[in-house]
mmCIF file of C-alpha atoms in Angstrom:
data_model
loop_
_atom_site.group_PDB
_atom_site.id
_atom_site.type_symbol
_atom_site.label_atom_id
_atom_site.label_comp_id
_atom_site.label_asym_id
_atom_site.label_seq_id
_atom_site.Cartn_x
_atom_site.Cartn_y
_atom_site.Cartn_z
ATOM 1 C CA UNK A 52 39.224 66.974 -43.767
ATOM 2 C CA UNK A 53 40.021 65.287 -40.550
ATOM 3 C CA UNK A 54 40.214 66.443 -36.950
ATOM 4 C CA UNK A 55 42.595 67.437 -35.371
ATOM 5 C CA UNK A 56 43.529 65.138 -32.412
ATOM 6 C CA UNK A 57 43.454 67.109 -28.554
ATOM 7 C CA UNK A 58 45.991 66.356 -25.686
ATOM 8 C CA UNK A 59 44.249 63.950 -24.223
ATOM 9 C CA UNK A 60 43.713 61.320 -27.399
ATOM 10 C CA UNK A 61 46.566 61.250 -28.423
ATOM 11 C CA UNK A 62 48.454 58.353 -28.778
ATOM 12 C CA UNK A 63 52.289 57.558 -29.370
ATOM 13 C CA UNK A 64 51.983 56.996 -32.644
ATOM 14 C CA UNK A 65 50.761 60.306 -32.915
ATOM 15 C CA UNK A 66 53.103 62.016 -30.834
ATOM 16 C CA UNK A 67 56.540 63.123 -33.115
ATOM 17 C CA UNK A 68 59.284 63.197 -31.159
ATOM 18 C CA UNK A 69 62.015 64.957 -33.177
ATOM 19 C CA UNK A 70 59.794 67.640 -33.973
ATOM 20 C CA UNK A 71 59.507 68.337 -30.295
ATOM 21 C CA UNK A 72 62.885 67.907 -29.881
ATOM 22 C CA UNK A 73 63.696 70.576 -32.641
ATOM 23 C CA UNK A 74 60.848 73.184 -31.435
ATOM 24 C CA UNK A 75 62.266 72.259 -27.932
ATOM 25 C CA UNK A 76 66.016 73.769 -28.526
ATOM 26 C CA UNK A 77 64.583 76.801 -30.860
ATOM 27 C CA UNK A 78 62.274 77.682 -27.531
ATOM 28 C CA UNK A 79 66.178 77.955 -24.926
ATOM 29 C CA UNK A 80 66.468 80.524 -27.096
ATOM 30 C CA UNK A 81 66.156 83.903 -25.788
ATOM 31 C CA UNK A 82 66.817 86.986 -24.847
ATOM 32 C CA UNK A 83 69.294 86.044 -21.772
ATOM 33 C CA UNK A 84 70.858 83.336 -24.525
ATOM 34 C CA UNK A 85 71.521 85.162 -27.635
ATOM 35 C CA UNK A 86 73.970 82.337 -28.577
ATOM 36 C CA UNK A 87 74.489 79.394 -26.734
ATOM 37 C CA UNK A 88 77.399 76.394 -27.578
ATOM 38 C CA UNK A 89 76.515 72.795 -28.591
ATOM 39 C CA UNK A 90 77.012 71.875 -24.768
ATOM 40 C CA UNK A 91 74.760 74.634 -23.929
ATOM 41 C CA UNK A 92 71.656 73.515 -25.622
ATOM 42 C CA UNK A 93 71.955 69.899 -24.791
ATOM 43 C CA UNK A 94 72.107 70.565 -21.210
ATOM 44 C CA UNK A 95 69.367 73.224 -21.670
ATOM 45 C CA UNK A 96 66.818 70.585 -22.989
ATOM 46 C CA UNK A 97 67.822 67.908 -21.850
ATOM 47 C CA UNK A 98 68.913 66.431 -25.231
ATOM 48 C CA UNK A 99 71.961 64.192 -25.822
ATOM 49 C CA UNK A 100 75.328 66.166 -27.434
ATOM 50 C CA UNK A 101 74.919 64.508 -30.632
ATOM 51 C CA UNK A 102 71.223 64.640 -31.050
ATOM 52 C CA UNK A 103 71.623 68.215 -30.147
ATOM 53 C CA UNK A 104 74.423 68.247 -32.990
ATOM 54 C CA UNK A 105 71.761 67.123 -35.266
ATOM 55 C CA UNK A 106 69.155 69.385 -34.459
ATOM 56 C CA UNK A 107 70.779 72.789 -34.518
ATOM 57 C CA UNK A 108 72.670 71.519 -38.467
ATOM 58 C CA UNK A 109 69.476 70.743 -39.354
ATOM 59 C CA UNK A 110 67.890 74.337 -38.318
ATOM 60 C CA UNK A 111 70.785 75.392 -39.625
ATOM 61 C CA UNK A 112 69.681 73.779 -43.042
ATOM 62 C CA UNK A 113 66.547 75.565 -43.094
ATOM 63 C CA UNK A 114 68.405 78.812 -42.543
ATOM 64 C CA UNK A 115 66.553 79.062 -38.809
ATOM 65 C CA UNK A 116 70.031 79.138 -36.957
ATOM 66 C CA UNK A 117 73.257 80.166 -37.639
ATOM 67 C CA UNK A 118 76.458 79.582 -36.874
ATOM 68 C CA UNK A 119 80.528 80.230 -36.730
ATOM 69 C CA UNK A 120 81.699 77.077 -36.394
ATOM 70 C CA UNK A 121 80.884 77.577 -32.109
ATOM 71 C CA UNK A 122 78.456 79.606 -31.146
ATOM 72 C CA UNK A 123 74.637 78.959 -32.063
ATOM 73 C CA UNK A 124 72.154 81.465 -33.014
ATOM 74 C CA UNK A 125 68.653 82.202 -34.181
ATOM 75 C CA UNK A 126 68.356 83.984 -37.577
ATOM 76 C CA UNK A 127 65.095 86.664 -38.706
ATOM 77 C CA UNK A 128 63.442 83.827 -40.224
ATOM 78 C CA UNK A 129 62.691 82.697 -37.634
ATOM 79 C CA UNK A 130 60.173 85.883 -37.227
ATOM 80 C CA UNK A 131 58.755 83.428 -39.703
ATOM 81 C CA UNK A 132 57.038 81.777 -37.255
ATOM 82 C CA UNK A 133 55.491 84.537 -35.663
ATOM 83 C CA UNK A 134 54.241 86.902 -38.206
ATOM 84 C CA UNK A 135 52.307 83.555 -39.499
ATOM 85 C CA UNK A 136 50.527 83.300 -36.533
ATOM 86 C CA UNK A 137 50.228 87.339 -36.044
ATOM 87 C CA UNK A 138 48.376 87.640 -40.068
ATOM 88 C CA UNK A 139 46.126 84.502 -39.074
ATOM 89 C CA UNK A 140 45.121 85.036 -35.397
ATOM 90 C CA UNK A 141 41.483 86.774 -35.699
ATOM 91 C CA UNK A 142 42.131 87.864 -32.407
ATOM 92 C CA UNK A 143 45.136 90.213 -33.499
ATOM 93 C CA UNK A 144 44.036 90.889 -36.152
ATOM 94 C CA UNK A 145 41.461 92.871 -35.167
ATOM 95 C CA UNK A 146 41.744 93.822 -32.085
ATOM 96 C CA UNK A 147 45.184 95.710 -33.906
ATOM 97 C CA UNK A 148 43.159 99.100 -35.132
ATOM 98 C CA UNK A 149 41.156 99.313 -32.170
ATOM 99 C CA UNK A 150 44.347 98.562 -30.136
ATOM 100 C CA UNK A 151 45.524 102.262 -31.922
ATOM 101 C CA UNK A 152 42.654 103.804 -30.666
ATOM 102 C CA UNK A 153 43.409 103.651 -27.338
ATOM 103 C CA UNK A 154 46.775 104.707 -26.959
ATOM 104 C CA UNK A 155 46.059 107.211 -29.719
ATOM 105 C CA UNK A 156 43.676 108.637 -27.445
ATOM 106 C CA UNK A 157 45.151 107.314 -24.143
ATOM 107 C CA UNK A 158 47.747 108.580 -25.004
ATOM 108 C CA UNK A 159 50.085 105.647 -23.189
ATOM 109 C CA UNK A 160 51.245 102.308 -24.505
ATOM 110 C CA UNK A 161 48.115 99.491 -24.584
ATOM 111 C CA UNK A 162 48.663 96.079 -25.644
ATOM 112 C CA UNK A 163 46.916 92.976 -26.309
ATOM 113 C CA UNK A 164 46.783 89.406 -24.377
ATOM 114 C CA UNK A 165 46.702 85.467 -24.278
ATOM 115 C CA UNK A 166 47.057 83.539 -21.863
ATOM 116 C CA UNK A 167 49.337 80.386 -22.510
ATOM 117 C CA UNK A 168 49.396 77.578 -19.272
ATOM 118 C CA UNK A 169 50.162 79.926 -15.700
ATOM 119 C CA UNK A 170 51.529 82.934 -17.920
ATOM 120 C CA UNK A 171 50.613 85.172 -20.063
ATOM 121 C CA UNK A 172 52.124 86.342 -23.930
ATOM 122 C CA UNK A 173 51.759 89.528 -25.440
ATOM 123 C CA UNK A 174 50.566 89.054 -28.908
ATOM 124 C CA UNK A 175 49.622 92.820 -30.010
ATOM 125 C CA UNK A 176 51.151 96.297 -29.495
ATOM 126 C CA UNK A 177 50.011 100.472 -29.778
ATOM 127 C CA UNK A 178 51.717 102.538 -28.453
ATOM 128 C CA UNK A 179 50.906 106.634 -29.588
ATOM 129 C CA UNK A 180 53.259 109.179 -32.088
ATOM 130 C CA UNK A 181 55.766 110.276 -29.327
ATOM 131 C CA UNK A 182 58.877 107.985 -28.451
ATOM 132 C CA UNK A 183 57.803 105.761 -25.633
ATOM 133 C CA UNK A 184 60.434 102.845 -24.015
ATOM 134 C CA UNK A 185 59.261 99.873 -22.275
ATOM 135 C CA UNK A 186 60.057 96.510 -21.739
ATOM 136 C CA UNK A 187 56.864 94.899 -23.146
ATOM 137 C CA UNK A 188 57.674 94.154 -27.047
ATOM 138 C CA UNK A 189 56.134 91.649 -28.820
ATOM 139 C CA UNK A 190 56.028 87.399 -27.618
ATOM 140 C CA UNK A 191 57.165 88.943 -24.311
ATOM 141 C CA UNK A 192 55.321 87.314 -21.244
ATOM 142 C CA UNK A 193 54.563 87.787 -17.372
ATOM 143 C CA UNK A 194 52.970 85.546 -14.395
ATOM 144 C CA UNK A 195 49.323 85.497 -15.218
ATOM 145 C CA UNK A 196 48.613 85.594 -11.503
ATOM 146 C CA UNK A 197 49.901 88.943 -10.703
ATOM 147 C CA UNK A 198 49.450 90.572 -13.654
ATOM 148 C CA UNK A 199 47.032 93.035 -14.386
ATOM 149 C CA UNK A 200 45.877 90.981 -18.074
ATOM 150 C CA UNK A 201 46.215 87.724 -16.280
ATOM 151 C CA UNK A 202 44.360 88.752 -13.870
ATOM 152 C CA UNK A 203 41.666 89.355 -15.952
ATOM 153 C CA UNK A 204 41.105 86.239 -18.112
ATOM 154 C CA UNK A 205 41.239 83.781 -15.150
ATOM 155 C CA UNK A 206 38.760 85.433 -14.258
ATOM 156 C CA UNK A 207 36.790 83.436 -16.900
ATOM 157 C CA UNK A 208 37.076 80.636 -14.883
ATOM 158 C CA UNK A 209 34.486 79.091 -12.034
ATOM 159 C CA UNK A 210 35.603 79.228 -8.153
ATOM 160 C CA UNK A 211 35.962 75.598 -9.091
ATOM 161 C CA UNK A 212 38.256 75.930 -11.861
ATOM 162 C CA UNK A 213 39.691 78.999 -10.195
ATOM 163 C CA UNK A 214 40.713 76.610 -7.147
ATOM 164 C CA UNK A 215 42.625 74.306 -9.418
ATOM 165 C CA UNK A 216 44.653 76.067 -11.096
ATOM 166 C CA UNK A 217 46.006 78.866 -9.513
ATOM 167 C CA UNK A 218 46.341 75.099 -7.020
ATOM 168 C CA UNK A 219 48.971 74.755 -9.713
ATOM 169 C CA UNK A 220 51.111 77.300 -9.984
ATOM 170 C CA UNK A 221 54.366 78.291 -7.978
ATOM 171 C CA UNK A 222 53.382 81.906 -7.244
ATOM 172 C CA UNK A 223 57.441 84.254 -6.518
ATOM 173 C CA UNK A 224 57.018 87.391 -5.739
ATOM 174 C CA UNK A 225 58.071 89.270 -8.489
ATOM 175 C CA UNK A 226 58.180 92.473 -6.956
ATOM 176 C CA UNK A 227 57.912 93.669 -2.859
ATOM 177 C CA UNK A 228 54.263 93.948 -3.632
ATOM 178 C CA UNK A 229 53.257 90.899 -5.477
ATOM 179 C CA UNK A 230 50.500 88.709 -4.147
ATOM 180 C CA UNK A 231 51.344 85.278 -3.170
ATOM 181 C CA UNK A 232 49.468 83.928 -0.936
ATOM 182 C CA UNK A 233 46.497 81.165 -3.465
ATOM 183 C CA UNK A 234 43.922 82.495 -0.693
ATOM 184 C CA UNK A 235 44.975 86.386 -1.452
ATOM 185 C CA UNK A 236 45.293 85.505 -5.366
ATOM 186 C CA UNK A 237 41.969 83.626 -6.048
ATOM 187 C CA UNK A 238 39.959 86.042 -4.078
ATOM 188 C CA UNK A 239 41.707 89.202 -6.010
ATOM 189 C CA UNK A 240 40.487 87.516 -9.264
ATOM 190 C CA UNK A 241 37.113 86.598 -8.032
ATOM 191 C CA UNK A 242 36.298 90.915 -7.305
ATOM 192 C CA UNK A 243 37.912 91.506 -10.870
ATOM 193 C CA UNK A 244 35.507 89.006 -12.376
ATOM 194 C CA UNK A 245 32.333 91.629 -11.090
ATOM 195 C CA UNK A 246 34.567 94.762 -11.636
ATOM 196 C CA UNK A 247 34.750 94.306 -15.368
ATOM 197 C CA UNK A 248 38.539 94.985 -14.366
ATOM 198 C CA UNK A 249 41.388 94.446 -13.175
ATOM 199 C CA UNK A 250 44.342 96.549 -12.167
ATOM 200 C CA UNK A 251 47.657 95.338 -10.490
ATOM 201 C CA UNK A 252 49.950 97.726 -9.015
ATOM 202 C CA UNK A 253 53.077 96.944 -9.169
ATOM 203 C CA UNK A 254 53.148 93.499 -8.489
ATOM 204 C CA UNK A 255 54.610 92.385 -12.230
ATOM 205 C CA UNK A 256 57.325 94.791 -12.402
ATOM 206 C CA UNK A 257 58.846 97.767 -10.206
ATOM 207 C CA UNK A 258 57.016 101.234 -10.626
ATOM 208 C CA UNK A 259 54.657 99.919 -13.030
ATOM 209 C CA UNK A 260 50.903 100.020 -12.891
ATOM 210 C CA UNK A 261 48.792 98.577 -14.836
ATOM 211 C CA UNK A 262 44.887 98.377 -15.809
ATOM 212 C CA UNK A 263 42.828 95.570 -18.129
ATOM 213 C CA UNK A 264 39.587 94.214 -19.105
ATOM 214 C CA UNK A 265 38.778 91.022 -20.569
ATOM 215 C CA UNK A 266 38.121 90.335 -23.970
ATOM 216 C CA UNK A 267 35.326 88.857 -24.989
ATOM 217 C CA UNK A 268 34.156 86.995 -28.277
ATOM 218 C CA UNK A 269 30.265 86.999 -29.718
ATOM 219 C CA UNK A 270 29.369 84.420 -26.859
ATOM 220 C CA UNK A 271 31.223 85.811 -23.926
ATOM 221 C CA UNK A 272 33.880 83.655 -23.945
ATOM 222 C CA UNK A 273 36.825 85.254 -22.878
ATOM 223 C CA UNK A 274 39.488 84.782 -25.500
ATOM 224 C CA UNK A 275 41.580 88.092 -24.368
ATOM 225 C CA UNK A 276 42.479 91.203 -21.944
ATOM 226 C CA UNK A 277 43.712 94.512 -23.350
ATOM 227 C CA UNK A 278 45.623 97.120 -21.263
ATOM 228 C CA UNK A 279 46.784 100.183 -21.075
ATOM 229 C CA UNK A 280 49.759 100.743 -18.632
ATOM 230 C CA UNK A 281 52.012 103.262 -17.357
ATOM 231 C CA UNK A 282 55.183 104.480 -15.087
ATOM 232 C CA UNK A 283 53.826 105.330 -11.359
ATOM 233 C CA UNK A 284 55.255 108.890 -11.672
ATOM 234 C CA UNK A 285 53.006 109.384 -14.440
ATOM 235 C CA UNK A 286 49.839 107.957 -13.566
ATOM 236 C CA UNK A 287 48.150 107.469 -10.182
ATOM 237 C CA UNK A 288 45.110 105.128 -9.913
ATOM 238 C CA UNK A 289 42.856 106.414 -10.108
ATOM 239 C CA UNK A 290 43.081 108.246 -13.058
ATOM 240 C CA UNK A 291 43.337 104.810 -15.117
ATOM 241 C CA UNK A 292 39.588 104.092 -13.695
ATOM 242 C CA UNK A 293 38.460 106.805 -14.489
ATOM 243 C CA UNK A 294 40.555 108.241 -18.291
ATOM 244 C CA UNK A 295 41.965 104.324 -19.345
ATOM 245 C CA UNK A 296 39.110 102.780 -17.988
ATOM 246 C CA UNK A 297 35.945 103.818 -20.153
ATOM 247 C CA UNK A 298 38.275 103.772 -23.016
ATOM 248 C CA UNK A 299 39.423 99.442 -23.100
ATOM 249 C CA UNK A 300 35.662 99.144 -22.318
ATOM 250 C CA UNK A 301 34.593 100.655 -24.675
ATOM 251 C CA UNK A 302 37.676 98.867 -27.105
ATOM 252 C CA UNK A 303 36.035 95.255 -25.777
ATOM 253 C CA UNK A 304 33.065 95.553 -26.662
ATOM 254 C CA UNK A 305 33.077 97.168 -30.626
ATOM 255 C CA UNK A 306 34.745 94.155 -31.300
ATOM 256 C CA UNK A 307 33.167 91.286 -29.321
ATOM 257 C CA UNK A 308 30.313 90.541 -32.172
ATOM 258 C CA UNK A 309 33.397 90.291 -34.433
ATOM 259 C CA UNK A 310 35.740 87.685 -32.689
ATOM 260 C CA UNK A 311 34.036 84.300 -33.594
#
C-alpha cells in the first residue's frame, strides 16, 4: 500500500486544488452563516463567482447542499462525513463509554477534545440523565490557549516547542479573565503539565469553569484531553479538584493501555 506523504513532502502535482476549494466552501457554512447566496460564498472563500457556482452545484448534485434558487445551505448528509470520523477514530470509540461513566458519577457534562492547530475541537460528549443545556456540542471549537482541554494538550510540547507554538498564536480576550500575555500563558501550561491537570476559570467562556486532564496513549504521548465543566454558580474550583479530578484521572489511566 502506498505511503501517504506528509505536508512537507507534497509536490504541486500531489495537491488537488478543486478538492481544496470544495472543502473551503463546506467550511464556510456554520452557526453564523446557516444559508448563503452564491455571492456570499464567493466572497467568503475568495473564489471567482463562476468557480463557487460550479462547486455549489456539484455539492448540490451530491446531496451535501440544498438550494431554493437563491440561498444555499448544507444538508444533513454532511453529517455522514463527521459520522465516518466518529466511527473510525479509535480515541472516540474507546473514550465514549468512559465519558458516560464519568458524567454519571459527576452528574455533570464530560467532554473529549482533540487539538487542531491553535484550537481544540470537541469530538465526544456525555451528559447525565438530568436535562442540561450547554453550548459545548460535537464540533464545537475553542482557542487552545484559554481552555482547560487546550492547555492540557499543549503540555505535550517541550518548552522550546511551546515557545514556538504560543508565539504563532493570536491571543484574544474571550472574557475579562482571559490570559493574553504569551509568557503568562506559557507559564500556566508548564505549571499544568507538572500538576497533570488544567483548571481554567472563566477564561474561555463567561461564567464557566472547567477542569481537564490529558489523555495519553500507551507510550505516554498526549493525544487528547477530557474535561468536566460547570457554571461558576453551581460548582467551585475546590469541588472540581476534590470531586471531579479523581474521576478524570481514573478515566485517563483506564484508557491509556488501549490507545495505540
